[in-house]
Amino acid sequence: MQQDIREILIDRYAIQARIFRMAQEIGEAYKDREFLLMPLLTGSIIFVADLVRHLPVRMKIDVLAVSSYRGKVTVNEGARVLYPTTFDVTGKHVLVIDDILDSGRTLMTVTELLKQQGAASIKTCVLLKKKLPIKPAIDADWVGFEIPDEFVVGYGLDFNGYYRNLPDIAVLHKHAMQ
Ligand code: IMP
Ligand code: MG
């Protein structure tokens, strides 16, 4: 696995330091209202596991599975909610968590759906946001790091299902992305 890595963009220590700060801000924002944390599978699992342990506030967690990439494709073709088929967010304050904001289509799809389902409020938090020449379809309320427009893996993010277990955020060599 190590030989596939071209460059480490953000190391594990920088990630932890940033997550601690984000959790403080999120905890402050929700200190007076119970909220529902909605991590998008699978990319956000490691991020959310670290984040919630710094969030000493009343909250629940409900995961949502969304498909955006299939197989080795690295361009988003639009998101689809795969799981659960029904859920109830009526009157709830929802915080959607994703690993990365790219075109914004995933977060857009999910927040639109939550709006339709009658959520009381919807906020979004991502670990990474790509710097793109065009604005994303939706911006996130909390962003961990802005990164260059490169395909990254690690800390939950995958290429073709692999590399989620890398502790750092990294860029792969071309040969690893064939
Ligand atoms: P968007 O819908 O274009 O904003 O893309 C967001 C989704 O695409 C995320 O949930 C990720 O699963 C995936 N994604 C986007 N960029 C990357 C990347 O650089 N590495 C791995 N997954 C990515
Ligand atoms: Mg994802």
PDB file of C-alpha atoms and ligand atoms in Angstrom:
ATOM      1  CA  MET A   1       0.000   0.000   0.000  1.00  0.00           C
ATOM      2  CA  GLN A   2       2.810   2.435   0.924  1.00  0.00           C
ATOM      3  CA  GLN A   3       4.415   2.190  -2.521  1.00  0.00           C
ATOM      4  CA  ASP A   4       1.171   3.484  -4.070  1.00  0.00           C
ATOM      5  CA  ILE A   5       1.379   6.809  -2.231  1.00  0.00           C
ATOM      6  CA  ARG A   6       2.848   9.748  -4.117  1.00  0.00           C
ATOM      7  CA  GLU A   7       2.442  12.369  -1.421  1.00  0.00           C
ATOM      8  CA  ILE A   8       0.919  12.860   1.996  1.00  0.00           C
ATOM      9  CA  LEU A   9      -1.223  15.971   1.812  1.00  0.00           C
ATOM     10  CA  ILE A  10      -2.449  16.128   5.420  1.00  0.00           C
ATOM     11  CA  ASP A  11      -0.935  13.985   8.131  1.00  0.00           C
ATOM     12  CA  ARG A  12      -2.795  12.278  10.981  1.00  0.00           C
ATOM     13  CA  TYR A  13      -1.662  14.826  13.593  1.00  0.00           C
ATOM     14  CA  ALA A  14      -2.897  17.809  11.607  1.00  0.00           C
ATOM     15  CA  ILE A  15      -6.208  15.981  11.074  1.00  0.00           C
ATOM     16  CA  GLN A  16      -6.668  15.372  14.799  1.00  0.00           C
ATOM     17  CA  ALA A  17      -5.815  18.952  15.733  1.00  0.00           C
ATOM     18  CA  ARG A  18      -8.311  20.321  13.217  1.00  0.00           C
ATOM     19  CA  ILE A  19     -11.062  17.901  14.260  1.00  0.00           C
ATOM     20  CA  PHE A  20     -10.685  18.965  17.879  1.00  0.00           C
ATOM     21  CA  ARG A  21     -11.237  22.608  16.886  1.00  0.00           C
ATOM     22  CA  MET A  22     -14.194  21.771  14.627  1.00  0.00           C
ATOM     23  CA  ALA A  23     -15.843  19.771  17.406  1.00  0.00           C
ATOM     24  CA  GLN A  24     -15.567  22.755  19.721  1.00  0.00           C
ATOM     25  CA  GLU A  25     -17.300  24.978  17.159  1.00  0.00           C
ATOM     26  CA  ILE A  26     -20.010  22.415  16.443  1.00  0.00           C
ATOM     27  CA  GLY A  27     -20.589  21.783  20.151  1.00  0.00           C
ATOM     28  CA  GLU A  28     -20.981  25.520  20.679  1.00  0.00           C
ATOM     29  CA  ALA A  29     -23.452  25.837  17.777  1.00  0.00           C
ATOM     30  CA  TYR A  30     -25.660  23.036  19.132  1.00  0.00           C
ATOM     31  CA  LYS A  31     -25.250  23.587  22.849  1.00  0.00           C
ATOM     32  CA  ASP A  32     -28.920  24.530  23.339  1.00  0.00           C
ATOM     33  CA  ARG A  33     -30.604  22.081  20.958  1.00  0.00           C
ATOM     34  CA  GLU A  34     -30.438  18.355  20.542  1.00  0.00           C
ATOM     35  CA  PHE A  35     -29.311  17.318  17.093  1.00  0.00           C
ATOM     36  CA  LEU A  36     -29.086  14.338  14.801  1.00  0.00           C
ATOM     37  CA  LEU A  37     -25.726  13.607  13.268  1.00  0.00           C
ATOM     38  CA  MET A  38     -26.034  12.069   9.818  1.00  0.00           C
ATOM     39  CA  PRO A  39     -22.758  10.635   8.500  1.00  0.00           C
ATOM     40  CA  LEU A  40     -22.713   9.641   4.835  1.00  0.00           C
ATOM     41  CA  LEU A  41     -21.311   6.155   4.320  1.00  0.00           C
ATOM     42  CA  THR A  42     -18.708   4.988   3.778  1.00  0.00           C
ATOM     43  CA  GLY A  43     -16.203   7.793   3.395  1.00  0.00           C
ATOM     44  CA  SER A  44     -17.044   9.687   6.590  1.00  0.00           C
ATOM     45  CA  ILE A  45     -16.864   6.810   9.085  1.00  0.00           C
ATOM     46  CA  ILE A  46     -13.377   7.504  10.405  1.00  0.00           C
ATOM     47  CA  PHE A  47     -13.885  11.254  10.488  1.00  0.00           C
ATOM     48  CA  VAL A  48     -17.172  10.969  12.345  1.00  0.00           C
ATOM     49  CA  ALA A  49     -15.763   8.447  14.824  1.00  0.00           C
ATOM     50  CA  ASP A  50     -13.044  10.912  15.806  1.00  0.00           C
ATOM     51  CA  LEU A  51     -15.337  13.943  15.719  1.00  0.00           C
ATOM     52  CA  VAL A  52     -18.086  12.619  17.999  1.00  0.00           C
ATOM     53  CA  ARG A  53     -15.637  11.773  20.752  1.00  0.00           C
ATOM     54  CA  HIS A  54     -14.952  15.487  21.114  1.00  0.00           C
ATOM     55  CA  LEU A  55     -18.642  16.408  21.123  1.00  0.00           C
ATOM     56  CA  PRO A  56     -19.960  16.349  24.699  1.00  0.00           C
ATOM     57  CA  VAL A  57     -23.510  17.364  23.710  1.00  0.00           C
ATOM     58  CA  ARG A  58     -26.844  15.558  23.491  1.00  0.00           C
ATOM     59  CA  MET A  59     -27.095  13.929  20.071  1.00  0.00           C
ATOM     60  CA  LYS A  60     -28.012  10.826  18.109  1.00  0.00           C
ATOM     61  CA  ILE A  61     -26.389   9.282  15.040  1.00  0.00           C
ATOM     62  CA  ASP A  62     -28.209   7.932  11.970  1.00  0.00           C
ATOM     63  CA  VAL A  63     -26.134   6.895   8.972  1.00  0.00           C
ATOM     64  CA  LEU A  64     -27.123   7.443   5.371  1.00  0.00           C
ATOM     65  CA  ALA A  65     -25.655   5.498   2.468  1.00  0.00           C
ATOM     66  CA  VAL A  66     -25.216   7.512  -0.703  1.00  0.00           C
ATOM     67  CA  SER A  67     -23.610   6.324  -3.888  1.00  0.00           C
ATOM     68  CA  SER A  68     -21.593   8.779  -5.896  1.00  0.00           C
ATOM     69  CA  TYR A  69     -18.690   6.944  -7.540  1.00  0.00           C
ATOM     70  CA  ARG A  70     -18.924   3.476  -8.940  1.00  0.00           C
ATOM     71  CA  GLY A  71     -15.822   1.319  -9.180  1.00  0.00           C
ATOM     72  CA  LYS A  72     -12.819   3.141 -10.559  1.00  0.00           C
ATOM     73  CA  VAL A  73     -14.686   6.180 -11.803  1.00  0.00           C
ATOM     74  CA  THR A  74     -13.374   9.369 -10.197  1.00  0.00           C
ATOM     75  CA  VAL A  75     -15.974  11.738 -11.582  1.00  0.00           C
ATOM     76  CA  ASN A  76     -19.262  12.183  -9.780  1.00  0.00           C
ATOM     77  CA  GLU A  77     -22.299  11.241 -11.835  1.00  0.00           C
ATOM     78  CA  GLY A  78     -24.875  12.379  -9.287  1.00  0.00           C
ATOM     79  CA  ALA A  79     -25.724  10.955  -5.881  1.00  0.00           C
ATOM     80  CA  ARG A  80     -28.369   8.419  -4.928  1.00  0.00           C
ATOM     81  CA  VAL A  81     -29.582   7.497  -1.440  1.00  0.00           C
ATOM     82  CA  LEU A  82     -29.256   3.729  -1.017  1.00  0.00           C
ATOM     83  CA  TYR A  83     -29.991   3.309   2.684  1.00  0.00           C
ATOM     84  CA  PRO A  84     -32.285   3.614   4.555  1.00  0.00           C
ATOM     85  CA  THR A  85     -35.341   3.527   2.316  1.00  0.00           C
ATOM     86  CA  THR A  86     -37.382   5.460   4.851  1.00  0.00           C
ATOM     87  CA  PHE A  87     -36.324   7.676   7.716  1.00  0.00           C
ATOM     88  CA  ASP A  88     -37.879  10.303   9.928  1.00  0.00           C
ATOM     89  CA  VAL A  89     -36.169  13.630  10.393  1.00  0.00           C
ATOM     90  CA  THR A  90     -39.344  15.645  10.932  1.00  0.00           C
ATOM     91  CA  GLY A  91     -38.636  18.534  13.277  1.00  0.00           C
ATOM     92  CA  LYS A  92     -35.050  17.447  13.866  1.00  0.00           C
ATOM     93  CA  HIS A  93     -31.895  19.514  13.702  1.00  0.00           C
ATOM     94  CA  VAL A  94     -29.720  17.543  11.320  1.00  0.00           C
ATOM     95  CA  LEU A  95     -25.981  17.843  10.829  1.00  0.00           C
ATOM     96  CA  VAL A  96     -24.837  15.998   7.702  1.00  0.00           C
ATOM     97  CA  ILE A  97     -21.220  14.800   7.750  1.00  0.00           C
ATOM     98  CA  ASP A  98     -19.263  13.881   4.663  1.00  0.00           C
ATOM     99  CA  ASP A  99     -15.629  13.169   3.952  1.00  0.00           C
ATOM    100  CA  ILE A 100     -15.157  15.583   1.053  1.00  0.00           C
ATOM    101  CA  LEU A 101     -16.970  18.310  -0.838  1.00  0.00           C
ATOM    102  CA  ASP A 102     -16.195  18.168  -4.535  1.00  0.00           C
ATOM    103  CA  SER A 103     -18.928  19.208  -6.992  1.00  0.00           C
ATOM    104  CA  GLY A 104     -21.367  19.492  -4.069  1.00  0.00           C
ATOM    105  CA  ARG A 105     -23.868  17.180  -5.737  1.00  0.00           C
ATOM    106  CA  THR A 106     -23.871  14.673  -2.905  1.00  0.00           C
ATOM    107  CA  LEU A 107     -24.557  17.232  -0.178  1.00  0.00           C
ATOM    108  CA  MET A 108     -27.091  18.971  -2.408  1.00  0.00           C
ATOM    109  CA  THR A 109     -29.042  15.744  -2.976  1.00  0.00           C
ATOM    110  CA  VAL A 110     -29.020  14.869   0.713  1.00  0.00           C
ATOM    111  CA  THR A 111     -29.964  18.314   2.018  1.00  0.00           C
ATOM    112  CA  GLU A 112     -32.799  18.616  -0.519  1.00  0.00           C
ATOM    113  CA  LEU A 113     -34.117  15.269   0.639  1.00  0.00           C
ATOM    114  CA  LEU A 114     -33.910  16.243   4.307  1.00  0.00           C
ATOM    115  CA  LYS A 115     -35.714  19.500   3.544  1.00  0.00           C
ATOM    116  CA  GLN A 116     -38.528  17.567   1.846  1.00  0.00           C
ATOM    117  CA  GLN A 117     -38.700  15.268   4.870  1.00  0.00           C
ATOM    118  CA  GLY A 118     -39.319  18.229   7.158  1.00  0.00           C
ATOM    119  CA  ALA A 119     -36.044  18.624   9.061  1.00  0.00           C
ATOM    120  CA  ALA A 120     -36.156  21.643  11.396  1.00  0.00           C
ATOM    121  CA  SER A 121     -32.676  22.711  10.335  1.00  0.00           C
ATOM    122  CA  ILE A 122     -29.912  21.266   8.171  1.00  0.00           C
ATOM    123  CA  LYS A 123     -26.215  22.005   8.499  1.00  0.00           C
ATOM    124  CA  THR A 124     -23.288  20.341   6.791  1.00  0.00           C
ATOM    125  CA  CYS A 125     -19.753  19.489   7.806  1.00  0.00           C
ATOM    126  CA  VAL A 126     -16.961  18.050   5.670  1.00  0.00           C
ATOM    127  CA  LEU A 127     -13.381  17.179   6.472  1.00  0.00           C
ATOM    128  CA  LEU A 128     -12.111  18.261   3.056  1.00  0.00           C
ATOM    129  CA  LYS A 129     -13.161  20.683   0.372  1.00  0.00           C
ATOM    130  CA  LYS A 130     -11.609  20.822  -3.069  1.00  0.00           C
ATOM    131  CA  LYS A 131     -10.527  24.184  -4.438  1.00  0.00           C
ATOM    132  CA  LEU A 132     -12.219  24.272  -7.822  1.00  0.00           C
ATOM    133  CA  PRO A 133     -12.451  26.999 -10.458  1.00  0.00           C
ATOM    134  CA  ILE A 134     -16.242  26.738 -10.284  1.00  0.00           C
ATOM    135  CA  LYS A 135     -18.263  27.047  -7.083  1.00  0.00           C
ATOM    136  CA  PRO A 136     -19.760  23.845  -5.676  1.00  0.00           C
ATOM    137  CA  ALA A 137     -23.539  23.336  -5.919  1.00  0.00           C
ATOM    138  CA  ILE A 138     -23.689  23.874  -2.154  1.00  0.00           C
ATOM    139  CA  ASP A 139     -21.170  25.019   0.424  1.00  0.00           C
ATOM    140  CA  ALA A 140     -20.546  23.336   3.772  1.00  0.00           C
ATOM    141  CA  ASP A 141     -21.075  25.065   7.125  1.00  0.00           C
ATOM    142  CA  TRP A 142     -17.895  23.520   8.535  1.00  0.00           C
ATOM    143  CA  VAL A 143     -14.842  22.649   6.458  1.00  0.00           C
ATOM    144  CA  GLY A 144     -11.770  20.963   7.922  1.00  0.00           C
ATOM    145  CA  PHE A 145      -9.263  21.647   5.145  1.00  0.00           C
ATOM    146  CA  GLU A 146      -9.314  23.087   1.667  1.00  0.00           C
ATOM    147  CA  ILE A 147      -7.221  20.983  -0.702  1.00  0.00           C
ATOM    148  CA  PRO A 148      -6.086  21.296  -4.333  1.00  0.00           C
ATOM    149  CA  ASP A 149      -8.245  19.687  -7.009  1.00  0.00           C
ATOM    150  CA  GLU A 150      -6.633  16.259  -6.795  1.00  0.00           C
ATOM    151  CA  PHE A 151      -8.069  12.846  -6.102  1.00  0.00           C
ATOM    152  CA  VAL A 152      -7.199  11.947  -2.509  1.00  0.00           C
ATOM    153  CA  VAL A 153      -7.452   8.799  -0.427  1.00  0.00           C
ATOM    154  CA  GLY A 154      -7.032   7.796   3.197  1.00  0.00           C
ATOM    155  CA  TYR A 155      -8.730   8.512   6.514  1.00  0.00           C
ATOM    156  CA  GLY A 156     -11.952   7.024   5.128  1.00  0.00           C
ATOM    157  CA  LEU A 157     -11.617   8.148   1.514  1.00  0.00           C
ATOM    158  CA  ASP A 158     -11.214   5.447  -1.084  1.00  0.00           C
ATOM    159  CA  PHE A 159     -10.151   4.683  -4.605  1.00  0.00           C
ATOM    160  CA  ASN A 160     -12.175   1.740  -5.924  1.00  0.00           C
ATOM    161  CA  GLY A 161     -12.936   0.795  -2.312  1.00  0.00           C
ATOM    162  CA  TYR A 162      -9.285   0.667  -1.200  1.00  0.00           C
ATOM    163  CA  TYR A 163      -7.024   2.892   0.953  1.00  0.00           C
ATOM    164  CA  ARG A 164      -9.712   3.926   3.470  1.00  0.00           C
ATOM    165  CA  ASN A 165      -7.484   2.560   6.227  1.00  0.00           C
ATOM    166  CA  LEU A 166      -4.553   4.913   5.520  1.00  0.00           C
ATOM    167  CA  PRO A 167      -4.209   7.141   8.602  1.00  0.00           C
ATOM    168  CA  ASP A 168      -3.242  10.228   6.542  1.00  0.00           C
ATOM    169  CA  ILE A 169      -4.809  11.996   3.558  1.00  0.00           C
ATOM    170  CA  ALA A 170      -2.703  11.144   0.516  1.00  0.00           C
ATOM    171  CA  VAL A 171      -2.419  11.396  -3.266  1.00  0.00           C
ATOM    172  CA  LEU A 172      -1.767   8.186  -5.198  1.00  0.00           C
ATOM    173  CA  HIS A 173       0.744   7.513  -7.927  1.00  0.00           C
ATOM    174  CA  LYS A 174      -0.766   7.197 -11.398  1.00  0.00           C
ATOM    175  CA  HIS A 175       0.104   3.478 -11.548  1.00  0.00           C
ATOM    176  CA  ALA A 176      -2.094   2.842  -8.479  1.00  0.00           C
ATOM    177  CA  MET A 177      -5.129   4.396 -10.188  1.00  0.00           C
ATOM    178  CA  GLN A 178      -5.195   2.214 -13.296  1.00  0.00           C
TER     179      GLN A 178
HETATM  180  P1  IMP B   1     -19.481  15.646  -4.780  1.00  0.00           P
HETATM  181  O1  IMP B   1     -20.865  15.095  -4.780  1.00  0.00           O
HETATM  182  O2  IMP B   1     -18.956  15.906  -6.173  1.00  0.00           O
HETATM  183  O3  IMP B   1     -19.312  16.860  -3.881  1.00  0.00           O
HETATM  184  O4  IMP B   1     -18.521  14.514  -4.249  1.00  0.00           O
HETATM  185  C1  IMP B   1     -18.538  14.115  -2.946  1.00  0.00           C
HETATM  186  C2  IMP B   1     -18.380  12.619  -2.830  1.00  0.00           C
HETATM  187  O5  IMP B   1     -17.514  12.100  -3.838  1.00  0.00           O
HETATM  188  C3  IMP B   1     -17.757  12.282  -1.506  1.00  0.00           C
HETATM  189  O6  IMP B   1     -18.743  11.746  -0.656  1.00  0.00           O
HETATM  190  C4  IMP B   1     -16.718  11.252  -1.837  1.00  0.00           C
HETATM  191  O7  IMP B   1     -17.221   9.964  -1.596  1.00  0.00           O
HETATM  192  C5  IMP B   1     -16.468  11.352  -3.297  1.00  0.00           C
HETATM  193  N1  IMP B   1     -15.180  12.030  -3.608  1.00  0.00           N
HETATM  194  C6  IMP B   1     -15.022  13.249  -4.166  1.00  0.00           C
HETATM  195  N2  IMP B   1     -13.741  13.558  -4.311  1.00  0.00           N
HETATM  196  C7  IMP B   1     -13.041  12.486  -3.843  1.00  0.00           C
HETATM  197  C8  IMP B   1     -11.624  12.199  -3.715  1.00  0.00           C
HETATM  198  O8  IMP B   1     -10.738  12.994  -4.047  1.00  0.00           O
HETATM  199  N3  IMP B   1     -11.325  11.004  -3.165  1.00  0.00           N
HETATM  200  C9  IMP B   1     -12.250  10.093  -2.775  1.00  0.00           C
HETATM  201  N4  IMP B   1     -13.571  10.332  -2.853  1.00  0.00           N
HETATM  202  C10 IMP B   1     -13.966  11.520  -3.394  1.00  0.00           C
HETATM  203 MG    MG B   2     -18.480   9.384  -0.075  1.00  0.00          MG
END
